[in-house]
CSV table of C-alpha atoms in Angstrom, one decimal:
chain,number,residue,atom,x,y,z
A,21,UNK,CA,-1.4,10.7,-15.2
A,22,UNK,CA,-4.4,9.5,-13.2
A,23,UNK,CA,-5.6,10.9,-9.9
A,24,UNK,CA,-4.5,9.1,-6.7
A,25,UNK,CA,-6.7,9.1,-3.6
A,26,UNK,CA,-5.0,10.2,-0.4
A,27,UNK,CA,-6.2,6.9,1.1
A,28,UNK,CA,-3.8,5.1,-1.2
A,29,UNK,CA,-1.1,6.9,0.7
A,30,UNK,CA,-2.7,7.1,4.2
A,31,UNK,CA,-3.7,3.6,5.0
A,32,UNK,CA,-4.9,1.0,4.6
A,33,UNK,CA,-5.5,0.3,8.2
A,34,UNK,CA,-4.2,-3.2,8.3
A,35,UNK,CA,-2.6,-6.0,10.2
A,36,UNK,CA,1.2,-5.7,9.9
A,37,UNK,CA,3.9,-6.2,8.9
A,38,UNK,CA,4.0,-5.2,5.3
A,39,UNK,CA,1.6,-3.3,3.1
A,40,UNK,CA,3.0,-4.9,0.0
A,41,UNK,CA,3.3,-8.4,1.5
A,42,UNK,CA,0.3,-8.4,3.9
A,43,UNK,CA,-2.4,-5.9,2.9
A,44,UNK,CA,-1.7,-6.2,-0.9
A,45,UNK,CA,-1.6,-9.9,-0.7
A,46,UNK,CA,-4.8,-10.0,1.2
A,47,UNK,CA,-6.5,-8.0,-1.5
A,48,UNK,CA,-5.2,-10.3,-4.3
A,49,UNK,CA,-6.6,-13.3,-2.4
A,50,UNK,CA,-9.9,-11.6,-1.9
A,51,UNK,CA,-10.1,-10.5,-5.6
A,52,UNK,CA,-9.5,-14.1,-6.7
A,53,UNK,CA,-12.1,-15.7,-4.5
A,54,UNK,CA,-14.5,-12.9,-5.3
A,55,UNK,CA,-14.2,-13.3,-9.0
A,56,UNK,CA,-14.4,-17.1,-8.6
A,57,UNK,CA,-17.7,-17.0,-6.9
A,58,UNK,CA,-18.0,-20.8,-6.5
A,59,UNK,CA,-17.2,-23.2,-3.7
A,60,UNK,CA,-13.7,-24.5,-3.8
A,61,UNK,CA,-11.6,-27.0,-1.8
A,62,UNK,CA,-8.0,-26.1,-2.8
A,63,UNK,CA,-5.9,-23.1,-3.7
A,64,UNK,CA,-2.4,-23.1,-5.1
A,65,UNK,CA,-0.3,-20.0,-4.7
A,66,UNK,CA,2.7,-19.6,-7.2
A,67,UNK,CA,4.9,-17.0,-5.6
A,68,UNK,CA,7.3,-14.9,-7.7
A,69,UNK,CA,10.3,-12.6,-6.8
A,70,UNK,CA,10.2,-11.0,-3.4
A,71,UNK,CA,6.9,-12.8,-2.6
A,72,UNK,CA,8.8,-16.1,-3.2
A,73,UNK,CA,11.8,-15.1,-1.2
A,74,UNK,CA,10.2,-13.6,1.9
A,75,UNK,CA,6.6,-14.8,2.1
A,76,UNK,CA,7.1,-16.7,5.4
A,77,UNK,CA,8.7,-13.8,7.3
A,78,UNK,CA,6.1,-11.3,6.0
A,79,UNK,CA,3.1,-13.4,6.6
A,80,UNK,CA,2.2,-13.2,2.9
A,81,UNK,CA,1.0,-16.8,3.1
A,82,UNK,CA,-1.4,-15.9,5.9
A,83,UNK,CA,-2.5,-12.7,4.2
A,84,UNK,CA,-3.3,-14.5,0.8
A,85,UNK,CA,-5.3,-17.1,2.6
A,86,UNK,CA,-7.1,-14.5,4.7
A,87,UNK,CA,-8.1,-12.8,1.5
A,88,UNK,CA,-9.2,-16.1,-0.1
A,89,UNK,CA,-11.4,-16.6,3.0
A,90,UNK,CA,-12.9,-13.1,2.5
A,91,UNK,CA,-11.3,-11.4,5.5
A,92,UNK,CA,-10.5,-7.7,5.4
A,93,UNK,CA,-6.9,-6.4,5.8
A,94,UNK,CA,-7.5,-5.1,9.3
A,95,UNK,CA,-9.1,-8.3,10.6
A,96,UNK,CA,-7.0,-9.6,13.5
A,97,UNK,CA,-7.9,-13.2,12.6
A,98,UNK,CA,-5.5,-12.8,9.7
A,99,UNK,CA,-2.6,-14.2,11.6
A,100,UNK,CA,-4.6,-17.5,12.2
A,101,UNK,CA,-5.9,-17.8,8.6
A,102,UNK,CA,-3.9,-21.0,7.7
A,103,UNK,CA,-5.6,-22.7,10.6
A,104,UNK,CA,-9.0,-21.3,9.6
A,105,UNK,CA,-8.6,-22.6,6.1
A,106,UNK,CA,-7.8,-26.0,7.4
A,107,UNK,CA,-10.9,-26.0,9.5
A,108,UNK,CA,-13.0,-25.1,6.5
A,109,UNK,CA,-11.4,-28.0,4.6
A,110,UNK,CA,-9.6,-25.8,2.1
A,111,UNK,CA,-6.1,-27.1,1.2
A,112,UNK,CA,-3.6,-24.4,0.4
A,113,UNK,CA,-0.2,-24.9,-1.2
A,114,UNK,CA,2.6,-22.4,-1.7
A,115,UNK,CA,5.0,-22.9,-4.6
A,116,UNK,CA,8.1,-20.7,-5.2
A,117,UNK,CA,8.4,-20.0,-8.9
A,118,UNK,CA,9.5,-17.6,-11.7
A,119,UNK,CA,6.7,-15.9,-13.5
A,120,UNK,CA,9.0,-14.1,-15.9
A,121,UNK,CA,9.1,-10.3,-16.5
A,122,UNK,CA,6.5,-9.2,-13.9
A,123,UNK,CA,6.5,-7.0,-10.8
A,124,UNK,CA,8.7,-8.4,-8.0
A,125,UNK,CA,5.6,-9.0,-5.8
A,126,UNK,CA,3.5,-11.2,-8.0
A,127,UNK,CA,1.4,-14.3,-7.3
A,128,UNK,CA,-0.5,-16.7,-9.5
A,129,UNK,CA,-3.5,-18.0,-7.7
A,130,UNK,CA,-5.2,-21.2,-8.9
A,131,UNK,CA,-8.5,-22.0,-7.3
A,132,UNK,CA,-9.7,-25.6,-7.6
A,133,UNK,CA,-12.6,-27.8,-6.6
A,134,UNK,CA,-12.2,-31.6,-6.8
A,135,UNK,CA,-9.1,-31.1,-8.9
A,136,UNK,CA,-11.0,-29.0,-11.5
A,137,UNK,CA,-9.5,-25.5,-12.0
A,138,UNK,CA,-12.2,-22.9,-11.4
A,139,UNK,CA,-10.0,-19.8,-11.7
A,140,UNK,CA,-6.5,-18.7,-12.5
A,141,UNK,CA,-5.5,-15.1,-11.5
A,142,UNK,CA,-2.1,-13.4,-11.8
A,143,UNK,CA,-1.7,-10.2,-9.8
A,144,UNK,CA,0.9,-8.0,-8.3
A,145,UNK,CA,1.1,-6.0,-5.0
A,146,UNK,CA,2.5,-2.7,-6.3
A,147,UNK,CA,3.1,-0.9,-3.0
A,148,UNK,CA,1.2,0.7,-0.2
A,149,UNK,CA,-1.4,-2.1,-0.2
A,150,UNK,CA,-2.4,-1.4,-3.8
A,151,UNK,CA,-2.8,-4.2,-6.3
A,152,UNK,CA,-2.8,-4.7,-10.1
A,153,UNK,CA,-4.5,-7.8,-11.5
A,154,UNK,CA,-2.6,-8.7,-14.7
A,155,UNK,CA,-4.3,-11.9,-15.8
A,156,UNK,CA,-7.6,-13.8,-15.3
A,157,UNK,CA,-8.0,-17.2,-16.9
A,158,UNK,CA,-5.1,-16.5,-19.3
A,159,UNK,CA,-6.5,-13.2,-20.6
A,160,UNK,CA,-4.1,-10.2,-20.0
A,161,UNK,CA,-5.7,-7.3,-18.3
A,162,UNK,CA,-4.8,-4.4,-16.0
A,163,UNK,CA,-7.3,-4.0,-13.1
A,164,UNK,CA,-6.7,-2.0,-9.9
A,165,UNK,CA,-9.6,-3.5,-8.1
A,166,UNK,CA,-10.8,0.0,-7.1
A,167,UNK,CA,-13.7,-0.1,-9.6
A,168,UNK,CA,-16.1,-2.9,-10.2
A,169,UNK,CA,-15.1,-4.9,-13.2
A,170,UNK,CA,-16.9,-7.1,-15.8
A,171,UNK,CA,-14.6,-9.4,-17.8
A,172,UNK,CA,-16.3,-11.0,-20.8
A,173,UNK,CA,-14.7,-13.5,-23.2
A,174,UNK,CA,-16.3,-14.3,-26.5
A,175,UNK,CA,-15.7,-15.5,-30.1
A,176,UNK,CA,-14.2,-12.7,-32.1
A,177,UNK,CA,-17.1,-11.8,-34.4
A,178,UNK,CA,-18.7,-8.5,-35.4
A,179,UNK,CA,-21.0,-6.6,-33.0
A,180,UNK,CA,-20.1,-8.3,-29.7
A,181,UNK,CA,-19.0,-5.1,-27.9
A,182,UNK,CA,-22.2,-3.3,-28.8
A,183,UNK,CA,-24.3,-6.2,-27.5
A,184,UNK,CA,-22.3,-6.5,-24.3
A,185,UNK,CA,-22.3,-2.8,-23.5
A,186,UNK,CA,-26.0,-2.7,-24.4
A,187,UNK,CA,-26.7,-5.2,-21.7
A,188,UNK,CA,-24.6,-3.2,-19.3
A,189,UNK,CA,-26.5,0.0,-20.1
A,190,UNK,CA,-29.9,-1.8,-19.7
A,191,UNK,CA,-28.8,-2.6,-16.1
A,192,UNK,CA,-28.2,1.0,-15.5
A,193,UNK,CA,-24.5,0.6,-15.0
A,194,UNK,CA,-22.1,3.3,-16.2
A,195,UNK,CA,-18.9,2.3,-17.9
A,196,UNK,CA,-15.7,4.0,-16.7
A,197,UNK,CA,-13.1,2.3,-18.9
A,198,UNK,CA,-13.3,-0.3,-21.6
A,199,UNK,CA,-10.4,-2.4,-23.1
A,200,UNK,CA,-10.6,-5.0,-25.8
A,201,UNK,CA,-8.0,-7.5,-26.8
A,202,UNK,CA,-8.0,-10.9,-28.6
A,203,UNK,CA,-5.7,-13.9,-28.9
A,204,UNK,CA,-5.8,-13.6,-32.7
A,205,UNK,CA,-8.2,-12.6,-35.4
A,206,UNK,CA,-11.4,-14.7,-35.2
A,207,UNK,CA,-10.3,-16.5,-32.0
A,208,UNK,CA,-11.2,-15.6,-28.4
A,209,UNK,CA,-11.6,-11.9,-27.6
A,210,UNK,CA,-11.7,-10.4,-24.1
A,211,UNK,CA,-13.4,-7.2,-23.1
A,212,UNK,CA,-12.5,-5.7,-19.7
A,213,UNK,CA,-15.0,-3.1,-18.5
A,214,UNK,CA,-14.5,-1.0,-15.3
A,215,UNK,CA,-17.8,0.5,-14.1
A,216,UNK,CA,-18.7,3.3,-11.8
A,217,UNK,CA,-21.3,1.4,-9.9
A,218,UNK,CA,-21.4,-2.3,-9.0
A,219,UNK,CA,-23.1,-4.6,-11.5
A,220,UNK,CA,-26.2,-6.4,-10.3
A,221,UNK,CA,-26.1,-10.2,-10.4
A,222,UNK,CA,-28.6,-10.4,-13.3
A,223,UNK,CA,-26.0,-8.8,-15.6
A,224,UNK,CA,-23.9,-12.0,-15.7
A,225,UNK,CA,-26.9,-14.1,-17.0
A,226,UNK,CA,-27.9,-11.4,-19.4
A,227,UNK,CA,-24.5,-11.2,-21.0
A,228,UNK,CA,-24.1,-15.0,-21.0
A,229,UNK,CA,-27.3,-15.3,-23.1
A,230,UNK,CA,-25.7,-13.3,-25.9
A,231,UNK,CA,-24.7,-15.6,-28.7
A,232,UNK,CA,-20.9,-16.3,-28.9
A,233,UNK,CA,-20.2,-15.2,-25.3
A,234,UNK,CA,-17.9,-17.8,-23.6
A,235,UNK,CA,-17.6,-16.5,-20.1
A,236,UNK,CA,-18.4,-13.6,-17.8
A,237,UNK,CA,-16.5,-12.7,-14.6
A,238,UNK,CA,-17.5,-10.0,-12.2
A,239,UNK,CA,-15.3,-8.4,-9.6
A,240,UNK,CA,-16.8,-5.9,-7.2
A,241,UNK,CA,-14.4,-3.2,-5.8
A,242,UNK,CA,-11.8,-4.5,-3.4
A,243,UNK,CA,-11.1,-1.8,-0.8
B,27,UNK,CA,-5.4,18.0,-10.1
B,28,UNK,CA,-1.7,18.3,-9.5
B,29,UNK,CA,0.9,15.8,-10.7
B,30,UNK,CA,4.0,17.8,-9.8
B,31,UNK,CA,5.1,19.7,-6.8
B,32,UNK,CA,5.3,23.0,-8.8
B,33,UNK,CA,1.7,22.5,-9.8
B,34,UNK,CA,0.7,21.9,-6.2
B,35,UNK,CA,2.5,25.1,-5.2
B,36,UNK,CA,0.9,27.1,-8.1
B,37,UNK,CA,-2.6,25.9,-6.9
B,38,UNK,CA,-1.9,27.1,-3.4
B,39,UNK,CA,-0.8,30.5,-4.8
B,40,UNK,CA,-3.8,30.8,-7.1
B,41,UNK,CA,-6.2,30.1,-4.2
B,42,UNK,CA,-4.1,31.7,-1.5
B,43,UNK,CA,-4.3,28.6,0.7
B,44,UNK,CA,-2.2,25.8,2.1
B,45,UNK,CA,-1.2,22.5,0.6
B,46,UNK,CA,-3.7,20.7,2.9
B,47,UNK,CA,-6.6,22.7,1.4
B,48,UNK,CA,-5.7,21.8,-2.1
B,49,UNK,CA,-5.3,18.1,-1.2
B,50,UNK,CA,-8.6,18.1,0.6
B,51,UNK,CA,-10.4,19.7,-2.4
B,52,UNK,CA,-8.9,17.2,-4.8
B,53,UNK,CA,-9.9,14.3,-2.6
B,54,UNK,CA,-13.5,15.5,-2.4
B,55,UNK,CA,-13.7,15.9,-6.1
B,56,UNK,CA,-12.1,12.5,-6.7
B,57,UNK,CA,-14.3,10.6,-4.2
B,58,UNK,CA,-17.4,12.7,-4.8
B,59,UNK,CA,-17.9,13.4,-1.2
B,60,UNK,CA,-17.9,16.3,1.3
B,61,UNK,CA,-14.9,17.7,3.2
B,62,UNK,CA,-16.3,16.4,6.4
B,63,UNK,CA,-16.6,12.9,4.9
B,64,UNK,CA,-12.8,13.0,4.2
B,65,UNK,CA,-11.9,14.5,7.5
B,66,UNK,CA,-14.0,11.9,9.4
B,67,UNK,CA,-12.3,9.1,7.5
B,68,UNK,CA,-8.9,10.6,8.4
B,69,UNK,CA,-10.0,10.9,12.0
B,70,UNK,CA,-10.5,7.1,12.1
B,71,UNK,CA,-7.1,6.5,10.6
B,72,UNK,CA,-5.5,9.0,13.1
B,73,UNK,CA,-7.0,7.0,16.0
B,74,UNK,CA,-5.3,3.8,14.7
B,75,UNK,CA,-2.0,5.8,14.3
B,76,UNK,CA,-2.2,7.2,17.9
B,77,UNK,CA,-2.9,3.8,19.4
B,78,UNK,CA,0.0,2.1,17.5
B,79,UNK,CA,2.4,5.0,18.4
B,80,UNK,CA,1.5,4.6,22.1
B,81,UNK,CA,0.9,0.9,22.8
B,82,UNK,CA,4.5,-0.2,22.2
B,83,UNK,CA,5.5,2.5,24.8
B,84,UNK,CA,3.0,1.4,27.4
B,85,UNK,CA,3.7,-2.3,27.0
B,86,UNK,CA,6.7,-4.2,25.7
B,87,UNK,CA,5.7,-5.4,22.3
B,88,UNK,CA,7.6,-8.2,20.6
B,89,UNK,CA,7.6,-9.2,16.9
B,90,UNK,CA,6.1,-12.5,15.9
B,91,UNK,CA,9.7,-13.8,15.2
B,92,UNK,CA,11.0,-12.5,18.5
B,93,UNK,CA,13.8,-10.6,16.6
B,94,UNK,CA,12.8,-7.1,17.8
B,95,UNK,CA,10.7,-5.6,20.6
B,96,UNK,CA,10.8,-3.5,23.7
B,97,UNK,CA,12.8,-0.7,22.2
B,98,UNK,CA,10.0,1.8,22.4
B,99,UNK,CA,9.8,1.2,26.2
B,100,UNK,CA,13.5,1.7,26.5
B,101,UNK,CA,13.5,4.9,24.4
B,102,UNK,CA,10.7,6.4,26.5
B,103,UNK,CA,12.2,5.5,29.8
B,104,UNK,CA,15.6,7.0,28.7
B,105,UNK,CA,13.8,10.2,27.6
B,106,UNK,CA,12.2,10.6,31.0
B,107,UNK,CA,15.6,10.7,32.7
B,108,UNK,CA,15.9,14.2,31.2
B,109,UNK,CA,19.5,13.8,30.2
B,110,UNK,CA,19.4,13.1,26.5
B,111,UNK,CA,21.5,14.3,23.6
B,112,UNK,CA,18.7,15.3,21.2
B,113,UNK,CA,16.3,16.6,23.8
B,114,UNK,CA,12.8,15.6,24.9
B,115,UNK,CA,10.9,16.3,21.7
B,116,UNK,CA,13.1,14.3,19.4
B,117,UNK,CA,13.2,11.4,21.9
B,118,UNK,CA,9.5,11.4,22.3
B,119,UNK,CA,9.2,11.1,18.5
B,120,UNK,CA,11.8,8.3,18.4
B,121,UNK,CA,9.9,6.3,21.0
B,122,UNK,CA,6.6,6.7,19.1
B,123,UNK,CA,8.2,5.6,15.8
B,124,UNK,CA,9.7,2.6,17.4
B,125,UNK,CA,6.3,1.8,19.0
B,126,UNK,CA,4.4,1.8,15.7
B,127,UNK,CA,7.0,-0.4,14.0
B,128,UNK,CA,7.0,-2.9,16.9
B,129,UNK,CA,3.2,-3.1,16.8
B,130,UNK,CA,3.5,-3.6,13.0
B,131,UNK,CA,6.1,-6.4,13.4
B,132,UNK,CA,3.9,-8.1,16.0
B,133,UNK,CA,1.1,-8.4,13.4
B,134,UNK,CA,-0.8,-5.7,15.2
B,135,UNK,CA,-3.1,-3.1,13.7
B,136,UNK,CA,-1.4,-0.1,12.0
B,137,UNK,CA,-2.2,2.4,9.3
B,138,UNK,CA,0.2,2.3,6.3
B,139,UNK,CA,1.8,5.7,5.7
B,140,UNK,CA,2.7,5.4,2.9
B,141,UNK,CA,3.5,1.7,3.6
B,142,UNK,CA,3.5,-0.5,6.7
B,143,UNK,CA,7.2,-0.8,6.8
B,144,UNK,CA,7.5,3.0,7.0
B,145,UNK,CA,4.3,3.5,9.0
B,146,UNK,CA,6.1,4.8,12.2
B,147,UNK,CA,7.5,8.1,10.7
B,148,UNK,CA,4.6,10.3,9.9
B,149,UNK,CA,2.5,9.6,13.0
B,150,UNK,CA,5.4,10.1,15.3
B,151,UNK,CA,6.4,13.3,13.6
B,152,UNK,CA,3.0,14.8,13.4
B,153,UNK,CA,1.7,13.8,16.8
B,154,UNK,CA,4.9,15.0,18.5
B,155,UNK,CA,5.1,18.3,16.6
B,156,UNK,CA,1.5,19.0,17.3
B,157,UNK,CA,2.1,18.5,21.0
B,158,UNK,CA,4.9,21.1,21.1
B,159,UNK,CA,2.6,23.9,19.9
B,160,UNK,CA,-0.6,22.6,21.4
B,161,UNK,CA,-2.2,22.1,18.0
B,162,UNK,CA,-5.6,20.4,18.1
B,163,UNK,CA,-6.9,17.3,16.3
B,164,UNK,CA,-8.1,19.3,13.3
B,165,UNK,CA,-4.6,20.7,12.8
B,166,UNK,CA,-3.2,17.2,12.9
B,167,UNK,CA,-5.7,16.1,10.2
B,168,UNK,CA,-4.5,19.1,8.1
B,169,UNK,CA,-1.0,17.9,8.6
B,170,UNK,CA,-1.9,14.4,7.5
B,171,UNK,CA,-3.5,15.8,4.4
B,172,UNK,CA,-0.3,17.7,3.5
B,173,UNK,CA,1.7,14.5,4.2
B,174,UNK,CA,-0.6,12.5,1.9
B,175,UNK,CA,-0.3,15.2,-0.8
B,176,UNK,CA,3.5,14.8,-0.8
B,177,UNK,CA,3.0,11.0,-0.9
B,178,UNK,CA,0.7,11.4,-3.9
B,179,UNK,CA,3.4,13.2,-5.8
B,180,UNK,CA,6.0,10.5,-5.0
B,181,UNK,CA,3.6,7.7,-5.9
B,182,UNK,CA,2.6,9.4,-9.2
B,183,UNK,CA,6.1,10.2,-10.3
B,184,UNK,CA,8.2,7.4,-8.7
B,185,UNK,CA,7.2,4.6,-6.4
B,186,UNK,CA,6.5,3.9,-2.7
B,187,UNK,CA,7.4,0.2,-3.0
B,188,UNK,CA,10.6,-1.0,-1.4
B,189,UNK,CA,10.6,-3.9,-3.8
B,190,UNK,CA,10.7,-1.4,-6.7
B,191,UNK,CA,12.7,1.4,-5.3
B,192,UNK,CA,14.5,0.3,-2.1
B,193,UNK,CA,14.1,1.8,1.4
B,194,UNK,CA,14.4,5.3,0.0
B,195,UNK,CA,11.0,4.8,-1.6
B,196,UNK,CA,9.4,3.9,1.7
B,197,UNK,CA,11.3,5.5,4.7
B,198,UNK,CA,12.4,8.3,2.3
B,199,UNK,CA,8.9,9.0,1.2
B,200,UNK,CA,7.7,8.8,4.9
B,201,UNK,CA,10.3,11.3,6.0
B,202,UNK,CA,9.6,13.7,3.1
B,203,UNK,CA,5.8,13.5,3.8
B,204,UNK,CA,6.4,14.0,7.6
B,205,UNK,CA,8.8,17.0,7.0
B,206,UNK,CA,6.3,18.8,4.8
B,207,UNK,CA,3.5,18.1,7.2
B,208,UNK,CA,5.4,19.6,10.2
B,209,UNK,CA,6.3,22.7,8.2
B,210,UNK,CA,2.7,23.4,7.4
B,211,UNK,CA,1.7,22.7,11.0
B,212,UNK,CA,4.2,25.3,12.1
B,213,UNK,CA,2.9,27.9,9.7
B,214,UNK,CA,5.5,27.6,7.0
B,215,UNK,CA,4.7,28.3,3.4
B,216,UNK,CA,3.9,25.6,0.7
B,217,UNK,CA,7.4,26.2,-0.8
B,218,UNK,CA,9.0,25.7,2.6
B,219,UNK,CA,7.0,22.4,3.1
B,220,UNK,CA,8.2,21.0,-0.2
B,221,UNK,CA,11.8,22.2,0.4
B,222,UNK,CA,11.7,20.3,3.7
B,223,UNK,CA,10.3,17.2,1.8
B,224,UNK,CA,13.0,17.5,-0.8
B,225,UNK,CA,15.8,17.8,1.8
B,226,UNK,CA,14.5,14.8,3.7
B,227,UNK,CA,14.3,12.6,0.6
B,228,UNK,CA,17.7,13.8,-0.6
B,229,UNK,CA,19.2,12.8,2.8
B,230,UNK,CA,18.5,9.1,2.3
B,231,UNK,CA,18.7,8.8,-1.5
B,232,UNK,CA,20.1,5.4,-2.4
B,233,UNK,CA,19.0,3.7,0.8
B,234,UNK,CA,18.5,0.0,0.0
B,235,UNK,CA,15.9,-2.3,1.3
B,236,UNK,CA,17.7,-5.2,3.0
B,237,UNK,CA,15.6,-6.7,5.7
B,238,UNK,CA,17.2,-9.5,7.7
B,239,UNK,CA,15.4,-12.8,7.2
B,240,UNK,CA,12.9,-11.0,5.0
B,241,UNK,CA,11.2,-9.5,8.0
B,242,UNK,CA,10.0,-5.9,8.4
B,243,UNK,CA,12.1,-5.7,11.6
B,244,UNK,CA,15.9,-5.3,11.2
B,245,UNK,CA,16.8,-2.6,10.2
B,246,UNK,CA,13.3,-1.3,9.4
B,247,UNK,CA,12.3,-0.5,12.9
B,248,UNK,CA,15.3,1.8,13.6
B,249,UNK,CA,15.0,3.4,10.2
B,250,UNK,CA,11.6,4.5,11.2
B,251,UNK,CA,13.2,6.1,14.3
B,252,UNK,CA,15.9,7.9,12.3
B,253,UNK,CA,13.4,8.7,9.6
B,254,UNK,CA,11.4,10.8,12.0
B,255,UNK,CA,14.5,12.6,13.2
B,256,UNK,CA,15.4,13.3,9.6
B,257,UNK,CA,12.0,14.7,9.0
B,258,UNK,CA,12.2,17.0,12.1
B,259,UNK,CA,15.7,18.3,11.2
B,260,UNK,CA,14.6,19.1,7.6
B,261,UNK,CA,11.4,20.8,8.8
B,262,UNK,CA,13.5,23.0,11.1
B,263,UNK,CA,15.9,23.8,8.3
B,264,UNK,CA,13.1,24.8,5.9
B,265,UNK,CA,11.4,26.8,8.6
B,266,UNK,CA,14.7,28.6,9.1
B,267,UNK,CA,14.5,29.6,5.4
B,268,UNK,CA,17.0,27.1,4.1
B,269,UNK,CA,16.0,26.0,0.6
B,270,UNK,CA,16.7,22.8,-1.3
B,271,UNK,CA,19.0,23.5,-4.2
B,272,UNK,CA,17.4,20.6,-6.1
B,273,UNK,CA,13.6,21.1,-6.5
B,274,UNK,CA,11.3,18.5,-5.0
B,275,UNK,CA,10.2,17.1,-8.4
B,276,UNK,CA,13.7,16.5,-9.5
B,277,UNK,CA,14.6,14.8,-6.3
B,278,UNK,CA,11.7,12.4,-6.8
B,279,UNK,CA,12.8,11.7,-10.3
B,280,UNK,CA,16.3,11.0,-9.1
B,281,UNK,CA,15.0,8.7,-6.4
B,282,UNK,CA,13.0,6.7,-9.0
B,283,UNK,CA,16.0,6.4,-11.3
B,284,UNK,CA,18.2,5.3,-8.4
B,285,UNK,CA,15.6,2.7,-7.5
B,286,UNK,CA,15.5,1.4,-11.0
B,287,UNK,CA,19.3,1.1,-11.0
B,288,UNK,CA,19.4,-0.8,-7.8
B,289,UNK,CA,20.1,-4.5,-8.2
B,290,UNK,CA,17.2,-6.8,-7.2
B,291,UNK,CA,19.3,-8.1,-4.3
B,292,UNK,CA,18.9,-4.7,-2.6
B,293,UNK,CA,15.2,-4.3,-3.2
B,294,UNK,CA,13.4,-6.3,-0.5
B,295,UNK,CA,14.6,-9.7,-1.6
B,296,UNK,CA,16.9,-10.1,1.4
B,297,UNK,CA,19.7,-11.2,-0.9
B,298,UNK,CA,22.1,-8.4,-0.1
B,299,UNK,CA,23.0,-5.6,2.3
B,300,UNK,CA,22.5,-6.2,6.0
B,301,UNK,CA,20.5,-9.3,5.2
B,302,UNK,CA,23.6,-11.2,4.0
B,303,UNK,CA,26.0,-10.0,6.6
B,304,UNK,CA,27.3,-12.9,8.8
B,305,UNK,CA,25.0,-11.9,11.6
B,306,UNK,CA,22.1,-11.3,9.2
B,307,UNK,CA,22.6,-14.8,7.8
B,308,UNK,CA,22.9,-16.4,11.3
B,309,UNK,CA,19.6,-14.8,12.3
B,310,UNK,CA,17.9,-15.9,9.2
B,311,UNK,CA,19.0,-19.5,9.7
B,312,UNK,CA,17.8,-19.4,13.3
B,313,UNK,CA,14.4,-17.9,12.4
B,314,UNK,CA,13.3,-19.5,9.1
B,315,UNK,CA,15.9,-22.0,8.2
B,316,UNK,CA,18.0,-22.2,5.1
B,317,UNK,CA,16.3,-21.3,1.8
């Protein structure tokens, strides 16, 4: 059983009315735009379960958009986020859907620019403003957002993990957890690495230069 | 590290200290920081709690939907007439709990404890109990540490999400945390604190999450008010030496199993309970239209 900080119980300090539907949603939005790290002009939010049923009343829509715009959960502009997105020329859509056997408060966020999909993220708001990111660009993961994360996808060939972790070590970043999975043998593999300290920007380029690496995503801690 | 209430109690015995001391030490280790770092972070959260517990009393605060508001003002004015059933202390706590939940529903700033929907209970309980014995801010911070420790146990072994466990997981957790915090504030033992927590949680086992129109307003706001009364009554019982026949850890397990057994309609989806009563349906149609 992993340790839980008291500040996962006490707090977050946030704009109401619901830690699951406002603060957690804001964090999911922020995680998506932070991982994306590119300019975008449209975001689709596919809402599942309780998110789908109650998003208007809870202001989940406003919170998700506030997160996408990089606001923090205690920012009083959160309640005007839909208007702010419009002013920035970002089109947002909310679609009620069924994402299958997932947590009741789950959203799939699709970030686009000129109709090209830049990022797909599936995440859940698991209570008390805490989140779990379950999927990024189709790869299954389990990220709490409390640690910085590096997500690398690459062709499933020998020696990749050692090359990637080598690059991380050279950047003086310490690995907290590491998980490896693959679609099937010899296909696309994904490594999810949680680190103790934030990865410098240079790390992305360094890992991308490794032969057979397909993509590298970085998420700094969402708190 | 403690995962169960009995482990937390054992640690207090081994170190001859209170629950708040163990929780503080664990947090310092986890976050790699000093005790003062943690206390100063809590002090900031406490200020948000105090403001939210008071501003709805000072000024009528209405929810964004307009469904609730102004009850904290009413409760406090009634209290001041000095002819209440439950007395001044309990009514002060009720007004504070209503204030926080009205501020929350108005999309104002609050501190989740353990969630936003249940955020009125612990602050109202702790601030009011501290007033009655002239406890200072440091004692309130200790009480919040104890409350958080109890919340950690519930989060680790069950859930604090209404969508997963119903209202028992939110207002039940809030009341259990508040009850334990008051007991420590009043000088009770760690066992007494967790007995109070167990009794508070037992008292609302099975409570469903059935918000009208999907809003954290009806019945949430008043469940915060009754939640703080639950906490205070259980703290008094525990301080009187009354024990919980079912230990805290087992009550938490039961709460989780009950939450799992609840149909989705009664877990924050607004598809059952009060949400689908004739009045609940009428209010929903008026506020957000037919779904």
